[in-house]
mmCIF file of C-alpha atoms in Angstrom:
data_model
loop_
_atom_site.group_PDB
_atom_site.id
_atom_site.type_symbol
_atom_site.label_atom_id
_atom_site.label_comp_id
_atom_site.label_asym_id
_atom_site.label_seq_id
_atom_site.Cartn_x
_atom_site.Cartn_y
_atom_site.Cartn_z
ATOM 1 C CA MET A 848 98.449 87.118 98.761
ATOM 2 C CA THR A 849 98.353 85.396 102.118
ATOM 3 C CA ALA A 850 95.349 84.072 102.567
ATOM 4 C CA GLY A 851 93.087 86.814 105.215
ATOM 5 C CA THR A 852 92.757 90.285 105.386
ATOM 6 C CA MET A 853 96.002 91.809 106.409
ATOM 7 C CA ARG A 854 95.802 94.958 109.045
ATOM 8 C CA VAL A 855 97.762 98.254 108.572
ATOM 9 C CA LEU A 856 98.180 99.737 111.421
ATOM 10 C CA GLY A 857 98.717 103.870 111.264
ATOM 11 C CA GLY A 858 96.453 107.129 111.145
ATOM 12 C CA GLU A 859 94.701 108.280 108.370
ATOM 13 C CA VAL A 860 96.912 111.690 108.104
ATOM 14 C CA SER A 861 100.351 109.832 107.859
ATOM 15 C CA PRO A 862 102.138 109.801 104.961
ATOM 16 C CA PHE A 863 103.899 106.902 105.799
ATOM 17 C CA THR A 864 100.932 104.665 106.187
ATOM 18 C CA ALA A 865 99.581 106.405 102.882
ATOM 19 C CA ARG A 866 102.985 104.856 101.359
ATOM 20 C CA ALA A 867 102.618 101.175 103.125
ATOM 21 C CA ARG A 868 98.370 100.760 101.799
ATOM 22 C CA LEU A 869 98.863 102.443 98.269
ATOM 23 C CA ALA A 870 100.768 99.801 97.803
ATOM 24 C CA LEU A 871 98.927 97.134 98.525
ATOM 25 C CA GLU A 872 96.016 99.064 97.173
ATOM 26 C CA LEU A 873 97.629 98.954 93.558
ATOM 27 C CA ARG A 874 98.353 94.911 94.598
ATOM 28 C CA GLY A 875 94.466 94.046 94.704
ATOM 29 C CA VAL A 876 95.410 93.117 98.643
ATOM 30 C CA ALA A 877 92.605 93.291 100.983
ATOM 31 C CA TYR A 878 93.429 95.101 104.271
ATOM 32 C CA GLU A 879 91.677 96.958 107.093
ATOM 33 C CA LEU A 880 92.913 100.285 108.593
ATOM 34 C CA LEU A 881 94.130 100.874 112.211
ATOM 35 C CA ASP A 882 93.758 103.805 113.113
ATOM 36 C CA GLU A 883 96.605 104.164 115.418
ATOM 37 C CA PRO A 884 95.209 106.609 118.860
ATOM 38 C CA LEU A 885 97.597 109.498 118.948
ATOM 39 C CA GLY A 886 98.832 110.737 122.249
ATOM 40 C CA PRO A 887 101.633 111.595 125.004
ATOM 41 C CA LYS A 888 101.960 107.579 124.821
ATOM 42 C CA LYS A 889 102.629 104.886 122.225
ATOM 43 C CA SER A 890 99.048 102.198 122.490
ATOM 44 C CA ASP A 891 100.431 98.360 124.071
ATOM 45 C CA ARG A 892 99.248 97.649 120.026
ATOM 46 C CA LEU A 893 101.741 99.261 119.039
ATOM 47 C CA LEU A 894 104.601 98.622 121.280
ATOM 48 C CA ALA A 895 103.676 94.425 121.014
ATOM 49 C CA ALA A 896 103.415 95.182 116.921
ATOM 50 C CA ASN A 897 106.869 97.345 116.731
ATOM 51 C CA PRO A 898 109.325 97.229 120.045
ATOM 52 C CA VAL A 899 112.134 97.805 118.176
ATOM 53 C CA TYR A 900 111.166 101.445 116.785
ATOM 54 C CA GLY A 901 107.760 101.868 118.510
ATOM 55 C CA LYS A 902 106.267 103.584 114.986
ATOM 56 C CA ILE A 903 103.820 103.200 112.000
ATOM 57 C CA PRO A 904 102.854 101.701 109.616
ATOM 58 C CA VAL A 905 102.330 98.879 110.889
ATOM 59 C CA LEU A 906 101.642 95.920 108.278
ATOM 60 C CA LEU A 907 100.349 93.075 110.508
ATOM 61 C CA LEU A 908 99.818 89.444 108.981
ATOM 62 C CA PRO A 909 97.226 86.851 108.701
ATOM 63 C CA ASP A 910 99.114 84.408 110.676
ATOM 64 C CA GLY A 911 99.331 87.252 113.557
ATOM 65 C CA ARG A 912 104.238 88.077 112.969
ATOM 66 C CA ALA A 913 104.622 91.867 111.880
ATOM 67 C CA ILE A 914 105.871 94.157 109.049
ATOM 68 C CA CYS A 915 107.261 97.495 110.118
ATOM 69 C CA GLU A 916 108.340 100.464 108.295
ATOM 70 C CA SER A 917 107.108 101.317 104.974
ATOM 71 C CA ALA A 918 109.786 100.912 102.937
ATOM 72 C CA VAL A 919 109.792 97.363 103.697
ATOM 73 C CA ILE A 920 105.936 96.618 104.163
ATOM 74 C CA VAL A 921 105.875 97.680 100.398
ATOM 75 C CA GLN A 922 108.925 95.943 99.561
ATOM 76 C CA TYR A 923 107.412 92.706 100.978
ATOM 77 C CA VAL A 924 104.414 93.617 98.483
ATOM 78 C CA GLU A 925 105.963 93.603 96.194
ATOM 79 C CA ASP A 926 107.952 90.597 96.587
ATOM 80 C CA VAL A 927 105.234 88.347 97.783
ATOM 81 C CA ALA A 928 103.367 89.526 94.033
ATOM 82 C CA ARG A 929 106.200 88.940 92.544
ATOM 83 C CA GLY A 930 106.576 85.431 93.867
ATOM 84 C CA SER A 931 103.272 84.657 93.802
ATOM 85 C CA GLY A 932 103.325 84.337 90.110
ATOM 86 C CA GLY A 933 101.031 87.197 90.121
ATOM 87 C CA ALA A 934 102.208 89.892 89.387
ATOM 88 C CA GLU A 935 101.239 91.318 85.813
ATOM 89 C CA ALA A 936 104.586 93.440 84.624
ATOM 90 C CA GLY A 937 101.925 96.924 84.673
ATOM 91 C CA GLY A 938 100.994 95.778 87.767
ATOM 92 C CA LEU A 939 105.217 95.789 89.451
ATOM 93 C CA LEU A 940 106.030 98.568 91.156
ATOM 94 C CA LEU A 941 109.185 97.954 90.936
ATOM 95 C CA PRO A 942 110.722 97.516 86.704
ATOM 96 C CA ASP A 943 112.256 94.012 86.276
ATOM 97 C CA ASP A 944 116.160 95.807 85.011
ATOM 98 C CA PRO A 945 118.079 95.357 87.636
ATOM 99 C CA TYR A 946 119.926 98.982 86.906
ATOM 100 C CA GLU A 947 116.197 100.379 87.422
ATOM 101 C CA ARG A 948 115.349 99.187 89.919
ATOM 102 C CA ALA A 949 118.784 99.962 91.603
ATOM 103 C CA MET A 950 117.426 104.118 90.570
ATOM 104 C CA HIS A 951 114.359 103.288 92.047
ATOM 105 C CA ARG A 952 115.373 101.983 94.801
ATOM 106 C CA PHE A 953 118.166 105.004 95.214
ATOM 107 C CA TRP A 954 115.259 107.894 94.863
ATOM 108 C CA THR A 955 113.366 106.864 98.193
ATOM 109 C CA VAL A 956 116.145 106.965 99.985
ATOM 110 C CA PHE A 957 115.803 110.231 98.754
ATOM 111 C CA ILE A 958 113.032 111.262 99.097
ATOM 112 C CA ASP A 959 112.901 109.657 102.654
ATOM 113 C CA ASP A 960 116.677 111.700 104.077
ATOM 114 C CA LYS A 961 116.384 114.969 101.776
ATOM 115 C CA PHE A 962 113.079 115.901 100.788
ATOM 116 C CA TRP A 963 111.392 114.717 103.990
ATOM 117 C CA PRO A 964 112.855 116.209 106.474
ATOM 118 C CA ALA A 965 112.997 119.920 104.560
ATOM 119 C CA LEU A 966 109.431 119.834 103.063
ATOM 120 C CA ASP A 967 109.051 118.600 107.297
ATOM 121 C CA ALA A 968 111.027 121.419 108.950
ATOM 122 C CA VAL A 969 109.419 124.309 106.335
ATOM 123 C CA SER A 970 106.475 123.810 109.211
ATOM 124 C CA LEU A 971 107.837 122.184 112.138
ATOM 125 C CA ALA A 972 111.786 123.420 112.690
ATOM 126 C CA PRO A 973 112.326 125.386 115.665
ATOM 127 C CA THR A 974 113.752 129.244 115.200
ATOM 128 C CA LYS A 975 112.093 131.198 112.080
ATOM 129 C CA ASP A 976 115.828 130.198 110.747
ATOM 130 C CA ALA A 977 115.667 127.234 110.146
ATOM 131 C CA ARG A 978 112.932 127.258 108.621
ATOM 132 C CA VAL A 979 114.115 129.733 105.572
ATOM 133 C CA GLN A 980 116.309 127.269 105.608
ATOM 134 C CA ALA A 981 113.991 125.070 105.005
ATOM 135 C CA VAL A 982 112.401 126.518 102.017
ATOM 136 C CA VAL A 983 115.913 126.332 100.480
ATOM 137 C CA ASP A 984 116.960 122.856 100.964
ATOM 138 C CA THR A 985 113.043 121.342 99.899
ATOM 139 C CA ARG A 986 113.400 123.006 96.532
ATOM 140 C CA ALA A 987 116.684 122.366 95.806
ATOM 141 C CA ALA A 988 115.281 118.712 95.843
ATOM 142 C CA LEU A 989 112.094 119.173 93.802
ATOM 143 C CA ASN A 990 115.024 119.961 91.514
ATOM 144 C CA ARG A 991 116.917 117.027 91.937
ATOM 145 C CA LEU A 992 113.593 114.843 91.526
ATOM 146 C CA GLU A 993 112.181 116.797 88.968
ATOM 147 C CA GLU A 994 115.345 115.769 87.151
ATOM 148 C CA ALA A 995 114.530 112.037 88.133
ATOM 149 C CA PHE A 996 111.625 112.247 86.848
ATOM 150 C CA LYS A 997 112.892 113.300 83.552
ATOM 151 C CA ASP A 998 115.170 110.112 83.466
ATOM 152 C CA ARG A 999 113.082 107.183 84.982
ATOM 153 C CA SER A 1000 109.934 108.100 83.355
ATOM 154 C CA ASN A 1001 110.642 108.539 80.070
ATOM 155 C CA GLY A 1002 107.991 110.239 78.891
ATOM 156 C CA ALA A 1003 105.441 109.074 80.498
ATOM 157 C CA ALA A 1004 103.049 109.370 82.975
ATOM 158 C CA PHE A 1005 104.895 108.225 85.859
ATOM 159 C CA PHE A 1006 107.930 107.627 87.696
ATOM 160 C CA SER A 1007 107.559 103.948 86.872
ATOM 161 C CA GLY A 1008 107.888 104.815 82.973
ATOM 162 C CA ARG A 1009 104.344 103.417 82.302
ATOM 163 C CA ASP A 1010 101.617 105.783 81.622
ATOM 164 C CA ALA A 1011 98.889 103.836 83.843
ATOM 165 C CA ALA A 1012 100.416 102.484 86.606
ATOM 166 C CA PRO A 1013 102.426 104.340 89.723
ATOM 167 C CA GLY A 1014 105.196 102.358 90.668
ATOM 168 C CA LEU A 1015 106.949 102.215 94.091
ATOM 169 C CA LEU A 1016 109.224 105.775 92.885
ATOM 170 C CA ASP A 1017 105.551 107.568 92.271
ATOM 171 C CA LEU A 1018 104.409 105.990 95.826
ATOM 172 C CA ALA A 1019 107.607 107.350 98.076
ATOM 173 C CA LEU A 1020 106.923 110.658 96.430
ATOM 174 C CA GLY A 1021 103.373 110.118 96.236
ATOM 175 C CA CYS A 1022 102.455 109.564 100.042
ATOM 176 C CA PHE A 1023 103.896 113.808 100.425
ATOM 177 C CA LEU A 1024 101.853 115.595 98.176
ATOM 178 C CA PRO A 1025 99.143 115.821 101.080
ATOM 179 C CA ALA A 1026 101.648 117.371 103.473
ATOM 180 C CA LEU A 1027 103.634 120.013 100.512
ATOM 181 C CA ARG A 1028 100.112 121.449 99.410
ATOM 182 C CA ALA A 1029 99.276 121.507 103.091
ATOM 183 C CA CYS A 1030 102.570 123.525 103.829
ATOM 184 C CA GLU A 1031 102.085 125.178 100.503
ATOM 185 C CA ARG A 1032 98.569 126.879 102.471
ATOM 186 C CA LEU A 1033 99.618 126.823 105.301
ATOM 187 C CA HIS A 1034 102.944 129.450 103.936
ATOM 188 C CA GLY A 1035 101.542 131.329 101.064
ATOM 189 C CA LEU A 1036 104.486 129.537 99.836
ATOM 190 C CA SER A 1037 104.224 127.477 95.838
ATOM 191 C CA LEU A 1038 106.102 125.203 95.572
ATOM 192 C CA MET A 1039 105.942 122.469 93.151
ATOM 193 C CA ASP A 1040 104.153 123.528 90.086
ATOM 194 C CA ALA A 1041 103.983 124.183 86.436
ATOM 195 C CA SER A 1042 107.287 127.275 86.245
ATOM 196 C CA THR A 1043 109.306 126.078 88.750
ATOM 197 C CA THR A 1044 109.367 121.758 88.711
ATOM 198 C CA PRO A 1045 106.691 121.575 85.295
ATOM 199 C CA LEU A 1046 107.451 118.135 84.938
ATOM 200 C CA LEU A 1047 106.442 117.469 89.058
ATOM 201 C CA ASP A 1048 104.222 119.230 88.845
ATOM 202 C CA GLY A 1049 101.951 117.252 85.495
ATOM 203 C CA TRP A 1050 102.787 113.856 87.799
ATOM 204 C CA SER A 1051 101.463 115.832 90.575
ATOM 205 C CA ARG A 1052 98.033 115.961 89.687
ATOM 206 C CA ARG A 1053 98.495 112.326 87.661
ATOM 207 C CA PHE A 1054 99.196 110.529 91.073
ATOM 208 C CA ALA A 1055 96.732 112.414 92.566
ATOM 209 C CA ALA A 1056 93.792 112.185 90.445
ATOM 210 C CA HIS A 1057 94.991 107.899 90.312
ATOM 211 C CA PRO A 1058 92.132 105.279 92.102
ATOM 212 C CA ALA A 1059 94.417 104.300 94.856
ATOM 213 C CA ALA A 1060 95.361 107.717 95.719
ATOM 214 C CA LYS A 1061 91.849 109.484 95.321
ATOM 215 C CA ARG A 1062 91.439 106.420 98.719
ATOM 216 C CA ILE A 1063 94.207 106.445 100.080
ATOM 217 C CA LEU A 1064 95.563 110.367 100.465
ATOM 218 C CA PRO A 1065 94.367 112.895 102.786
ATOM 219 C CA ASP A 1066 92.906 115.797 102.585
ATOM 220 C CA THR A 1067 94.421 119.033 102.626
ATOM 221 C CA ASP A 1068 92.534 120.202 105.137
ATOM 222 C CA LYS A 1069 93.008 117.491 107.361
ATOM 223 C CA VAL A 1070 97.033 117.876 106.460
ATOM 224 C CA VAL A 1071 96.268 121.616 107.884
ATOM 225 C CA GLN A 1072 95.231 120.979 111.105
ATOM 226 C CA PHE A 1073 96.609 118.320 111.141
ATOM 227 C CA THR A 1074 99.509 120.263 110.830
ATOM 228 C CA ARG A 1075 99.018 122.795 113.470
ATOM 229 C CA PHE A 1076 97.759 120.398 115.815
ATOM 230 C CA LEU A 1077 102.183 119.827 115.578
ATOM 231 C CA GLN A 1078 103.549 123.056 115.992
ATOM 232 C CA ALA A 1079 101.292 123.449 119.231
ATOM 233 C CA LYS A 1080 102.816 120.517 120.566
ATOM 234 C CA PHE A 1081 106.415 120.925 119.841
ATOM 235 C CA GLY A 1082 106.021 125.266 120.409
ATOM 236 C CA VAL A 1083 106.650 126.048 116.581
ATOM 237 C CA HIS A 1084 105.331 129.917 116.417
ATOM 238 C CA GLU A 1085 105.024 131.624 113.168
ATOM 239 C CA SER A 1086 106.424 135.093 112.849
#
């Protein structure tokens, strides 16, 4: 990686910040987390770093340049590792096979476009009917990801097809595990378990036990508190 310390502008409970940080952790890249405070107004620091979207996370390079969007940050980390020749096959976030790389990217898009919006809506959709539908949509997305794990893992511990090291697709879904467990606790649900999604259930436990995940992923209690804060902010009333 580039000489000097990277900085990540983000938030401790943000799943997208966690995704970027996990990529850096897995590649052994030193970085500093700059916590972006919650508030009605975005900070000047964030708007200067990401003037297009004004969102976290942002990876600040040592030379002052900024890279925005978690998926783009992860791909940057991967590209630099490959380009520098410092990445061994067992540590790469994406497979070498072009088709497998495409599949991992496809399912990453599915997670961001289908799974996460559904899970988020379970707690934050404006109406009870919408929240009920969100539970159905979340379970449907998890069922598809259960099949994706079977196909992509080839019987290994992670989506990456390896037993020791997670890859891109593991990070893409794993960063949402605290939000999923918080959602289950808040609403008395069981969304990912041994009876409905046994492969994902086992994967989730292995991922959460990985040293990088243990360092980065926030406690469920913190995410529960943050979700309640968002419910109050947006006027979502459970009934």
